[in-house]
Short mmCIF file of C-alpha atoms in Angstrom, two decimals:
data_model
loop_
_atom_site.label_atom_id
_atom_site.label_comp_id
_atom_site.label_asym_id
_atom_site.label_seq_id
_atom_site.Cartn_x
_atom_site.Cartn_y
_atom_site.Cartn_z
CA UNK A 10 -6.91 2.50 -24.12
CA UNK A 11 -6.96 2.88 -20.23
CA UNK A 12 -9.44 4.07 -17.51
CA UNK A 13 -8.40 5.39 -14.56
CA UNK A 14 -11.34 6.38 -12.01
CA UNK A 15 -10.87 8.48 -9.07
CA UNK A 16 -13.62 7.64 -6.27
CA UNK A 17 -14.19 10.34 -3.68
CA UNK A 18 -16.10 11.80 -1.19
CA UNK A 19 -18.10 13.97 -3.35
CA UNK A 20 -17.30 13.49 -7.04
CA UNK A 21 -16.08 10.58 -8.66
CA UNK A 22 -13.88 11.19 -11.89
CA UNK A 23 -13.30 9.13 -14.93
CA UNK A 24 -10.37 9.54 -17.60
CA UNK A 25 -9.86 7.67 -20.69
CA UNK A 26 -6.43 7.30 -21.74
CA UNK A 27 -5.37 6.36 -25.58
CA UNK A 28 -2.13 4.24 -25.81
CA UNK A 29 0.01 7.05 -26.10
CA UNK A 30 -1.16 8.13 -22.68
CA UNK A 31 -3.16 11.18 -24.51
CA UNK A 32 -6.59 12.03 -22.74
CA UNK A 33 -9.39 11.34 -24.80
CA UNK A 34 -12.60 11.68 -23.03
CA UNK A 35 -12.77 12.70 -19.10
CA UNK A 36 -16.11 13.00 -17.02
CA UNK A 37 -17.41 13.77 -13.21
CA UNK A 38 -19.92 12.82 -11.51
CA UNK A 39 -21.41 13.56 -7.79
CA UNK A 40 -20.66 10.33 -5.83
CA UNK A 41 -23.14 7.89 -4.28
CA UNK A 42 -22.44 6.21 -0.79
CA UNK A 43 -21.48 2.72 -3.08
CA UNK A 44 -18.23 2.72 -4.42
CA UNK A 45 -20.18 0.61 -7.45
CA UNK A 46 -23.08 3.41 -7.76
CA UNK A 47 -20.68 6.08 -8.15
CA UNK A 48 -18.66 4.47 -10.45
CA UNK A 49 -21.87 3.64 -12.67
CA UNK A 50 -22.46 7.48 -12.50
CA UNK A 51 -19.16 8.46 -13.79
CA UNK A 52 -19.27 5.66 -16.36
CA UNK A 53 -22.73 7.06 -17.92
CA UNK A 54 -20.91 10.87 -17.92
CA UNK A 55 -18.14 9.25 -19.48
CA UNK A 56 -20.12 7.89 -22.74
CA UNK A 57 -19.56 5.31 -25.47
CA UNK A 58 -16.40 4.38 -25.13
CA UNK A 59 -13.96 5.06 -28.68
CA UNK A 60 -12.33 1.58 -28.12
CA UNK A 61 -11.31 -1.50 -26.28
CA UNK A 62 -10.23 -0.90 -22.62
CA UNK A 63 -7.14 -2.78 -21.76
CA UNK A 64 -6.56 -1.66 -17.62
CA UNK A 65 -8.81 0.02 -15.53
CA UNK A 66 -6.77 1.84 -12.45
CA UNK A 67 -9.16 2.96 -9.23
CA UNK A 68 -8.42 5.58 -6.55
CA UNK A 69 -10.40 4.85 -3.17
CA UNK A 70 -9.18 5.70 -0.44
CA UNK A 71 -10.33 3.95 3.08
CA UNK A 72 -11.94 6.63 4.56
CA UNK A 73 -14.60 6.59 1.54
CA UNK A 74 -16.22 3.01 2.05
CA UNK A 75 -17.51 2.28 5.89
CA UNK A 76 -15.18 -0.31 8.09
CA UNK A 77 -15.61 -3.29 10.30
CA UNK A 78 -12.65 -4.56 9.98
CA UNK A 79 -11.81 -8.34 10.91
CA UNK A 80 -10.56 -9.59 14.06
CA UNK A 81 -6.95 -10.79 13.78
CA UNK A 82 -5.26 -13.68 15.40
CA UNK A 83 -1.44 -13.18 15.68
CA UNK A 84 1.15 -15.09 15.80
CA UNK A 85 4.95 -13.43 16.95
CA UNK A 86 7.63 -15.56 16.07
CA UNK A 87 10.64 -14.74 17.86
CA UNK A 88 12.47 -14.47 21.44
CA UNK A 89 10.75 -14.01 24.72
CA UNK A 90 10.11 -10.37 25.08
CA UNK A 91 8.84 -8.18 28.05
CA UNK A 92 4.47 -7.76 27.98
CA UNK A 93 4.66 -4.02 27.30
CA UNK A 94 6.52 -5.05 23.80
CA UNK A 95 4.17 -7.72 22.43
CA UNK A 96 1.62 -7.45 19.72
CA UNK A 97 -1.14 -4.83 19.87
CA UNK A 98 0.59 -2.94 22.38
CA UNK A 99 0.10 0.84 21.86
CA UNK A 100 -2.70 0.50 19.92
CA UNK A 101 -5.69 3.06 19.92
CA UNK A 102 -7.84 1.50 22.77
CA UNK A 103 -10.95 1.68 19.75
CA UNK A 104 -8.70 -0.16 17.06
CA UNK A 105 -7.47 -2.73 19.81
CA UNK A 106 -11.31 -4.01 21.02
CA UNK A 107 -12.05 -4.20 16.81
CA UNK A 108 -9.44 -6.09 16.02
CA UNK A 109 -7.45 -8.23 18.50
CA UNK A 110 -8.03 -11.66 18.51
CA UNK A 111 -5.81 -14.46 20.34
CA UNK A 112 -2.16 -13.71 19.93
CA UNK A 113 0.78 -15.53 21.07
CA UNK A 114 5.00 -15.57 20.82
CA UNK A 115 6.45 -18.84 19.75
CA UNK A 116 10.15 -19.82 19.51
CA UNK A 117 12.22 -19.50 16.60
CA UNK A 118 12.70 -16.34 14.16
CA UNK A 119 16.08 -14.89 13.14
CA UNK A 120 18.56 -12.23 13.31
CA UNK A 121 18.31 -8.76 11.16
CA UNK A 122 20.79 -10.46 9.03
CA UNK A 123 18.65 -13.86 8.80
CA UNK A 124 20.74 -16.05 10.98
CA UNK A 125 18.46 -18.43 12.73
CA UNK A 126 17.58 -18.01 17.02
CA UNK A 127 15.60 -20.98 17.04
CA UNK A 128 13.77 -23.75 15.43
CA UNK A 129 10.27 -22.74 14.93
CA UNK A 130 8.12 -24.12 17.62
CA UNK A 131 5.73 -26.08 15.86
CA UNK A 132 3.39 -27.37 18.87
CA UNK A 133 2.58 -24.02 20.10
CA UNK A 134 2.17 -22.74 16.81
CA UNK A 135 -0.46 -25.63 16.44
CA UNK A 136 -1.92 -25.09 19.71
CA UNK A 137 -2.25 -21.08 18.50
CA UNK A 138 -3.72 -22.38 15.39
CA UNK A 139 -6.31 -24.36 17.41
CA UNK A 140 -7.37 -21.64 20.25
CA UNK A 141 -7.70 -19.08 17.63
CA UNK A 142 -10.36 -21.31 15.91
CA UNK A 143 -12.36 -22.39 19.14
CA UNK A 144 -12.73 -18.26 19.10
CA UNK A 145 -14.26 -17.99 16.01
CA UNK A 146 -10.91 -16.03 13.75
CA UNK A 147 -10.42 -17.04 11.24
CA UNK A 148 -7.94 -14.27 9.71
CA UNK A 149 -4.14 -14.68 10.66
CA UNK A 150 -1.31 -12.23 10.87
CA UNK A 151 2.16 -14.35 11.18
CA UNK A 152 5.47 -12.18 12.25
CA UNK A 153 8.48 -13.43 12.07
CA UNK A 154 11.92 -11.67 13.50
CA UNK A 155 14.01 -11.33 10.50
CA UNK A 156 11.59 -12.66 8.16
CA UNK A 157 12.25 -9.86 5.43
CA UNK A 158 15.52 -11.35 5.06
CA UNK A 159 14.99 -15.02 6.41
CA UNK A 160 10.96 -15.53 5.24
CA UNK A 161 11.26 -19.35 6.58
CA UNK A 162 9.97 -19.53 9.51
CA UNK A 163 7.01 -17.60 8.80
CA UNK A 164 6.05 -20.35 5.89
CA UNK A 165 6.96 -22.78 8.27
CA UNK A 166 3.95 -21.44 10.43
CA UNK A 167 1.66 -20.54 8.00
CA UNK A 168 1.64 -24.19 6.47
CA UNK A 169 1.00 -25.32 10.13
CA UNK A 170 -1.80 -23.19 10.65
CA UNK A 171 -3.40 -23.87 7.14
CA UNK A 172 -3.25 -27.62 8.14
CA UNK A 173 -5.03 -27.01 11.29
CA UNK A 174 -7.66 -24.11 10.18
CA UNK A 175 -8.04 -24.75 6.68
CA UNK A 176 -10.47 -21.75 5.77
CA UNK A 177 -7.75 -19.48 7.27
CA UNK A 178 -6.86 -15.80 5.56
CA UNK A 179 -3.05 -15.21 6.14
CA UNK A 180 -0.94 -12.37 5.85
CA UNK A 181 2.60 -12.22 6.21
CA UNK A 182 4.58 -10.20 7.39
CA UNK A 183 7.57 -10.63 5.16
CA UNK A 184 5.98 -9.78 1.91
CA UNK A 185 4.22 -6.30 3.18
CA UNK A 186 6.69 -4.23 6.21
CA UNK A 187 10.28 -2.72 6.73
CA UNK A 188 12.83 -4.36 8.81
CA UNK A 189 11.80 -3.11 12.49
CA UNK A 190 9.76 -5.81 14.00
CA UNK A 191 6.87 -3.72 15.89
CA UNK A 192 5.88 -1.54 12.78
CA UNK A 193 5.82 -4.70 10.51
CA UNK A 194 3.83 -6.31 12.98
CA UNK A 195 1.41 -3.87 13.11
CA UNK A 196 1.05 -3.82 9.31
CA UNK A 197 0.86 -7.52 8.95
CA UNK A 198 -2.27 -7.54 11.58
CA UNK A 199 -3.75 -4.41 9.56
CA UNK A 200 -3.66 -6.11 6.59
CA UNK A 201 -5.64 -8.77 7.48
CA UNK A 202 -7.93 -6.86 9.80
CA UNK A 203 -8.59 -4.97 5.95
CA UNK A 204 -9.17 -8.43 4.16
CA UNK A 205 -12.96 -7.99 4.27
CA UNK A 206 -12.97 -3.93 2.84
CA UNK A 207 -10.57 -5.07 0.09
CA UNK A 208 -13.06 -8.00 -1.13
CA UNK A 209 -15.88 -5.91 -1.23
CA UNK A 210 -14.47 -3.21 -3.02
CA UNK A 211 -12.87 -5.36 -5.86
CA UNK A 212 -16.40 -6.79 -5.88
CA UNK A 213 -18.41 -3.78 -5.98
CA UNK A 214 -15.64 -2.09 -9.45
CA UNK A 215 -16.12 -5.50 -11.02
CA UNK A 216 -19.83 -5.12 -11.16
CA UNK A 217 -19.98 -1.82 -12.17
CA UNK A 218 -17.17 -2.25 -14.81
CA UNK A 219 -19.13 -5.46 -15.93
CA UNK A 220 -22.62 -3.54 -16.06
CA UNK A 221 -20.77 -0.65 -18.26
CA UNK A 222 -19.66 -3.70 -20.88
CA UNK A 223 -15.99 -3.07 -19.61
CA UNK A 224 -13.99 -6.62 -19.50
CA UNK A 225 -10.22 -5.08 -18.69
CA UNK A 226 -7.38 -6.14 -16.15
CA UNK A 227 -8.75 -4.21 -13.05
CA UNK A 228 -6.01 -2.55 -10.83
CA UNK A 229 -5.90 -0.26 -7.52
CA UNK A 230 -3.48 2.56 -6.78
CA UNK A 231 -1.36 2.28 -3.94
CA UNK A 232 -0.42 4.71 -1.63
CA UNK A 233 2.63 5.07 -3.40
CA UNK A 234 1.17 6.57 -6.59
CA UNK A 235 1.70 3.34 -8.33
CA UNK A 236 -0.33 0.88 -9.11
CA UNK A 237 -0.85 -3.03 -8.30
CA UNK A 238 -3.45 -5.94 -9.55
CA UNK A 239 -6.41 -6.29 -7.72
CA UNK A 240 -5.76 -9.82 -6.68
CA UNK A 241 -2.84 -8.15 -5.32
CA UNK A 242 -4.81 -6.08 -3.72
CA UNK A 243 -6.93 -8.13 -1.94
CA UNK A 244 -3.67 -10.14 -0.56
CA UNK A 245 -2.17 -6.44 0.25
CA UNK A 246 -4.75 -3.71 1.00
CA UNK A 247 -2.58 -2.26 3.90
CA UNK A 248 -0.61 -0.60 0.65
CA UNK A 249 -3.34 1.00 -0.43
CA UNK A 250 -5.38 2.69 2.19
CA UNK A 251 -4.80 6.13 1.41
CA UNK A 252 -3.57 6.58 -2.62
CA UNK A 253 -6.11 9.52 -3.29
CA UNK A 254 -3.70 12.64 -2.39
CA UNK A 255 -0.25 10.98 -3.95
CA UNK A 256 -1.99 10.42 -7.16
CA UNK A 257 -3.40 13.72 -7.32
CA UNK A 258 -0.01 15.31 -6.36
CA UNK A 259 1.54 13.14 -9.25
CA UNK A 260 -0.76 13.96 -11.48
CA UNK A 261 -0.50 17.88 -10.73
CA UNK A 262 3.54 17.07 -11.41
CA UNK A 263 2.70 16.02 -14.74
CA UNK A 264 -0.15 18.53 -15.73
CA UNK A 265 2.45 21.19 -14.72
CA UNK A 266 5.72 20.05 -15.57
CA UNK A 267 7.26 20.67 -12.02
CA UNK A 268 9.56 17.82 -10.54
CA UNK A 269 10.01 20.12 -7.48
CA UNK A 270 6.64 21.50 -5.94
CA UNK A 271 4.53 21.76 -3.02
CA UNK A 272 0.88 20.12 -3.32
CA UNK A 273 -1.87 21.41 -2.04
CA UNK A 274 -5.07 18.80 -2.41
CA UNK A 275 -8.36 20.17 -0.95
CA UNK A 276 -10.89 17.65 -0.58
CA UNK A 277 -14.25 17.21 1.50
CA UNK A 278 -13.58 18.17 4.96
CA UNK A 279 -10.07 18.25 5.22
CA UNK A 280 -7.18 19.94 2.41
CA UNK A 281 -3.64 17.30 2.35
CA UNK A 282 -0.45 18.74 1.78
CA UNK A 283 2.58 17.11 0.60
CA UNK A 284 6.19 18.06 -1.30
CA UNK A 285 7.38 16.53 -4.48
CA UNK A 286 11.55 15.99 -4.98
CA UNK A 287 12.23 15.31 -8.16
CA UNK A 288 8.74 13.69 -9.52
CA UNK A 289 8.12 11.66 -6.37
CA UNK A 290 6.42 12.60 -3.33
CA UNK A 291 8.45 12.91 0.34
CA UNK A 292 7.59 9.57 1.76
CA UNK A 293 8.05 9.52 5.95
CA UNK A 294 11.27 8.78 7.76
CA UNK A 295 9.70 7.29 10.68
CA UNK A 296 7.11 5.36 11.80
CA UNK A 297 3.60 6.58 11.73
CA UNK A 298 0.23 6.70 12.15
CA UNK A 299 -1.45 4.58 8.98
CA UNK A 300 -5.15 2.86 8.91
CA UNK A 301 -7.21 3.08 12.36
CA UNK A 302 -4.44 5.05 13.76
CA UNK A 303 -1.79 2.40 14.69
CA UNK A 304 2.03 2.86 13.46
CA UNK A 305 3.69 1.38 10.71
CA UNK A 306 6.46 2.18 8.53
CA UNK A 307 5.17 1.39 4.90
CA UNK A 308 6.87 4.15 2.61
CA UNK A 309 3.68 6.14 2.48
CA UNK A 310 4.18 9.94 1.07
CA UNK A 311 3.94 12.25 4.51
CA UNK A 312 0.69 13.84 4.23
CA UNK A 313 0.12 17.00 6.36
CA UNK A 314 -3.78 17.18 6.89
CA UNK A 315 -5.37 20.67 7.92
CA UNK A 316 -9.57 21.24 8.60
CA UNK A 317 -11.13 22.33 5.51
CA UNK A 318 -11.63 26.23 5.90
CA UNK A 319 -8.66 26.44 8.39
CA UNK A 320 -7.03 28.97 6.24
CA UNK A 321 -4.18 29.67 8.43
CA UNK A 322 -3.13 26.07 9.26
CA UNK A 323 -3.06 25.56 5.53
CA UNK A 324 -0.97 28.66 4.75
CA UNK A 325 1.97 27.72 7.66
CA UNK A 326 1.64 23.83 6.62
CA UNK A 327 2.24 25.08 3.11
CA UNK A 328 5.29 27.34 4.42
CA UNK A 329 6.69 24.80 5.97
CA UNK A 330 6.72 22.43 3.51
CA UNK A 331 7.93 24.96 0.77
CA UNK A 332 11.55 25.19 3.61
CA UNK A 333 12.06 21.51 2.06
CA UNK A 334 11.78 22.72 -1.56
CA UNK A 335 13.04 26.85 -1.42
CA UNK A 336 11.17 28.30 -4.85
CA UNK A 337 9.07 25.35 -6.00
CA UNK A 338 5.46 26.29 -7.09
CA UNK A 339 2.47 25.43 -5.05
CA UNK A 340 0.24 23.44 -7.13
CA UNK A 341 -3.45 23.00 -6.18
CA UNK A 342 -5.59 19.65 -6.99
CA UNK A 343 -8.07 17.88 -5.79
CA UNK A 344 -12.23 18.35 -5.96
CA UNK A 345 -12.16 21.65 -4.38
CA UNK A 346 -9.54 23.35 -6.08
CA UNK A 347 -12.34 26.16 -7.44
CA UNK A 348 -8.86 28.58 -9.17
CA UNK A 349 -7.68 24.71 -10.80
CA UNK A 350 -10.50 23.28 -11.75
CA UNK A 351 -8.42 20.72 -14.10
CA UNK A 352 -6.72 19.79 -11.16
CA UNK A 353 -10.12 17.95 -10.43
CA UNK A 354 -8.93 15.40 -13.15
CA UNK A 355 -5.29 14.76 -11.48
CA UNK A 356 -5.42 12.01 -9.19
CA UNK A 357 -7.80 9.91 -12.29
CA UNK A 358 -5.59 10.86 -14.59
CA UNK A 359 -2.34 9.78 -13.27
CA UNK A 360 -4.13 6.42 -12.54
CA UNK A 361 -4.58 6.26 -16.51
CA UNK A 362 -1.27 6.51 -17.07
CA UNK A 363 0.53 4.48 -13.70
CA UNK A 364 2.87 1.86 -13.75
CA UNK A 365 2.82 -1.01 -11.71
CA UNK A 366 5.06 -0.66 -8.54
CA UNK A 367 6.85 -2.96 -5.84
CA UNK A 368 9.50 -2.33 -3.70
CA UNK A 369 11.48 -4.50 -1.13
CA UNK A 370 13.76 -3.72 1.97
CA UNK A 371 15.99 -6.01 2.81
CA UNK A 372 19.00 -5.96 5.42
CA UNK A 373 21.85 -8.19 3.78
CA UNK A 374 25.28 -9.34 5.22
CA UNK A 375 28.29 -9.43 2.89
CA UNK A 376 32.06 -10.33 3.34
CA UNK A 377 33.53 -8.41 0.36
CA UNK A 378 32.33 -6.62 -2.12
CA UNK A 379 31.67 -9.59 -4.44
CA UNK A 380 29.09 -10.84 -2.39
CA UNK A 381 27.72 -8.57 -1.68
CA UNK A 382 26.91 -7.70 -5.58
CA UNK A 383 25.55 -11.37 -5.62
CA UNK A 384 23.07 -10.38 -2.95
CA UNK A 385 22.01 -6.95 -4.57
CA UNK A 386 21.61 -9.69 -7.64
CA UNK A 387 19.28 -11.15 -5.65
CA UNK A 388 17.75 -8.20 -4.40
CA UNK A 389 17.15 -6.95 -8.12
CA UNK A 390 15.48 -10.13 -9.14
CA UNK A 391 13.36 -10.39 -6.10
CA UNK A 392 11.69 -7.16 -6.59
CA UNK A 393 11.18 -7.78 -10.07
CA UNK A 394 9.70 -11.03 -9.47
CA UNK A 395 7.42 -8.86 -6.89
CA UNK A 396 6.33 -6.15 -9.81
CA UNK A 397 5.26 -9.09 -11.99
CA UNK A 398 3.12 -10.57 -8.95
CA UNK A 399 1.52 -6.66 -8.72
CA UNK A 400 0.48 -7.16 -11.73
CA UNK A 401 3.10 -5.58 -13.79
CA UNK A 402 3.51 -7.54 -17.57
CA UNK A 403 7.06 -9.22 -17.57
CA UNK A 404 8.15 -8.18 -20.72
CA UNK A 405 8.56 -4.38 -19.12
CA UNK A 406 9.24 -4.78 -15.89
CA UNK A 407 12.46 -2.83 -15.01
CA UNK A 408 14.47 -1.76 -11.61
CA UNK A 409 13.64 1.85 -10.92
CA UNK A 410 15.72 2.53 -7.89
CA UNK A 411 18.56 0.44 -5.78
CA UNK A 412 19.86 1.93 -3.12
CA UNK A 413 22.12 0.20 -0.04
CA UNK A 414 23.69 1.91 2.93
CA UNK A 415 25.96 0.53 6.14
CA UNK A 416 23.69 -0.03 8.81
CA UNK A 417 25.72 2.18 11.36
CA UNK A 418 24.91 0.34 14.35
CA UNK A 419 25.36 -3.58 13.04
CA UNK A 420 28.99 -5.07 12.51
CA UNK A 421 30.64 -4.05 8.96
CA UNK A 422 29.25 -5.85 5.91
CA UNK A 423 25.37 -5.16 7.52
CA UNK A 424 23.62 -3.28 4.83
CA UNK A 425 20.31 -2.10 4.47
CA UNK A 426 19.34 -2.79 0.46
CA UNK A 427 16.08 -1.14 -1.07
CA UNK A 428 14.78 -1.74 -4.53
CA UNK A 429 12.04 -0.26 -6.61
CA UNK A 430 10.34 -2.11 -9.34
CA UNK A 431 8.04 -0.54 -12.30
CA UNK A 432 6.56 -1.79 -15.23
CA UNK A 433 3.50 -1.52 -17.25
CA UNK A 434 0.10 -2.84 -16.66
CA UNK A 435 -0.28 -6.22 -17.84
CA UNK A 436 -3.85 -6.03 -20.13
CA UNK A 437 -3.82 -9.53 -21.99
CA UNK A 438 -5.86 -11.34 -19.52
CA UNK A 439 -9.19 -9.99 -18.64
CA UNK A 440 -9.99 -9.60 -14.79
#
């Protein structure tokens, strides 16, 4: 069986899941301000559990547990650039004092297409190492130009800072953004600014799960819908900041049986809307705002977000949205849906029953056609590699989605490459 818990401002939900994916017990609770309190709560309403629990999938979104996030040293790899393009630049004034540390741009990096610019410059990237240290971070964000399709120079520099601050955090940038330098930059920074909300909350659902007698694989929901290991999760929480309203609008796709809908998901203070084309939620086209308001360009599901009570926002957010899908349903979820009150259930119960996900973006560079299917090889097996690391068991692990494109404004042979990866939990190894 599986658990999938759904932490939220006000209730927090708990469905049990047999192996068939049929429900077999569900309960709510009224939250507490601990994440590990309110799960407790929900656990008791939930009762003796029928079985063994193999995976246990949470919903939290940020916004439910208080921040401090960390300060962030960070480290640009790449050309010179002009001061009004370097790191932290355009950052909410509030999110800038809380998080930026001592940043710097070394030599070295690559092109879009991974050719090299420059060796890595490995004496400044010391010296950054060093200064950051003397100021007390200890949490690193590397960036690398080109380093989603050239990752080299940012291990080159990570190895050099390890050497030199040994009880250093990382995060790099090629393993969480999209191509565009700025956005990926401000992700990689995020994510380890997050480093410190993402232990704590894998601490706090291992206690309570461990109180309740439950021993399982413990996963988080991304803001994808799908789901990834929380030692994943603690490497990656900038994926997962805000899964609540994309599980609930999957799991109102699946109570209903509509691949085409608009979703409407009131919660505490604020009611989400979203569209869903063809099972999955719109994700954004451009960069936006993600955690403490800074852009990034992550895949996230675009979430329009109206005041509670603010009837007529919601009804012309909800128009709009229905001009992307003309005659799909609006489907209502979430806590305060008082006409749906199984939609209360949605968001946990989509957790239950989520596969692991992990997608890449890559831009590649191919001569003919018969390299470049060696390099969408590549691409396959990369993102498959990247499901099993999310916790996905290897025996199940499959490509969802490839798609490639010309990149209109690079020479012929540029391509852009994304690839989806799913598979199911793996539950043999207890968290």
């Amino acid at each position: 069986m599986r658990l999938g818990i759904d932490v939220g401002r006000a209730t927090t939900v708990a469905v049990l899941t047999d192996a068939a994916g049929q429900v077999v017990g569900e309960a709510l609770a009224d939250s507490a301000p601990t994440t590990a309190v309110s799960l407790r709560r929900a656990l008791a309403r939930l009762g003796p559990l029928p079985g063994t629990i193999r995976a246990v999938a949470v919903v939290c979104d940020l916004a439910r547990r208080p921040l401090v996030p960390r300060r962030v040293a960070a480290l640009r790899i790449s050309p010179g650039h002009h001061p009004a393009l370097g790191p932290f630049v355009g950052w909410p004034e509030k999110s800038r004092t809380a998080v930026a540390g001592p940043y710097q741009t070394v030599a070295g990096g690559s092109s879009v297409t991974g050719q090299p610019l420059a060796a890595l410059d490995r004496t400044a990237t010391a010296d950054f190492a060093h200064r950051a240290r003397a100021a007390g971070v200890m949490a690193f964000a590397v960036c690398a130009a080109g380093a989603p399709t050239a990752p080299g120079p940012e291990l080159e520099a990570a190895g050099i800072i390890a050497e030199n601050v040994p009880d250093a955090t990382l995060s790099l940038s090629y393993e969480i953004g999209s191509p565009g330098l700025r956005e990926r930059e401000n992700a990689t920074v995020l994510n380890a600014a997050l480093g410190g909300w993402a232990d704590a909350l894998v601490q706090e659902c291992r206690q309570a799960l461990r109180s309740a007698g439950i021993d399982a694989p413990l996963l988080f929901a991304r803001d994808s819908g799908g789901l990834v290991s929380a030692d994943y999760f603690r490497r990656h929480p900038v994926i997962a900041i805000s899964p609540a309203t994309p599980c609930a609008a999957r799991g109102a796709v699946a109570r209903t049986g509509s691949e085409h809908a608009v979703v409407v998901d009131a919660g505490v203070g604020s009611v989400r809307c979203l569209t869903v084309v063809d099972g999955e939620p719109v994700r954004h086209e451009r960069p936006y705002p993600g955690a403490l308001g800074v852009r990034v360009q992550l895949g996230a599901p675009d979430v329009t977000e109206v005041a509670e009570g603010a009837a007529d926002d919601i009804h012309a957010a909800v128009a709009r949205l229905g001009e992307l899908v003309p005659g799909a349903p609006v489907l209502h979820t979430g806590g305060r849906a008082a006409d749906v009150p199984e939609g209360r259930f949605d968001a946990a119960r989509h957790a239950a029953r989520a596969d692991c996900r992990a997608e890449i973006e890559h831009i590649v560079s191919a001569a003919g056609r018969a390299e470049l299917d060696h390099l969408l090889d590549d691409a396959r097996g990369h993102a498959l590699s990247l499901a099993i690391a999310a916790g996905a068991a290897p025996a199940t692990v499959r490509v969802r989605t490839l798609t490639h494109a010309p990149v209109a404004y690079l020479p012929a042979g540029v391509h852009r490459v994304t690839v989806q990866a799913t598979g199911e939990p793996f539950t043999d190894v207890p968290s």
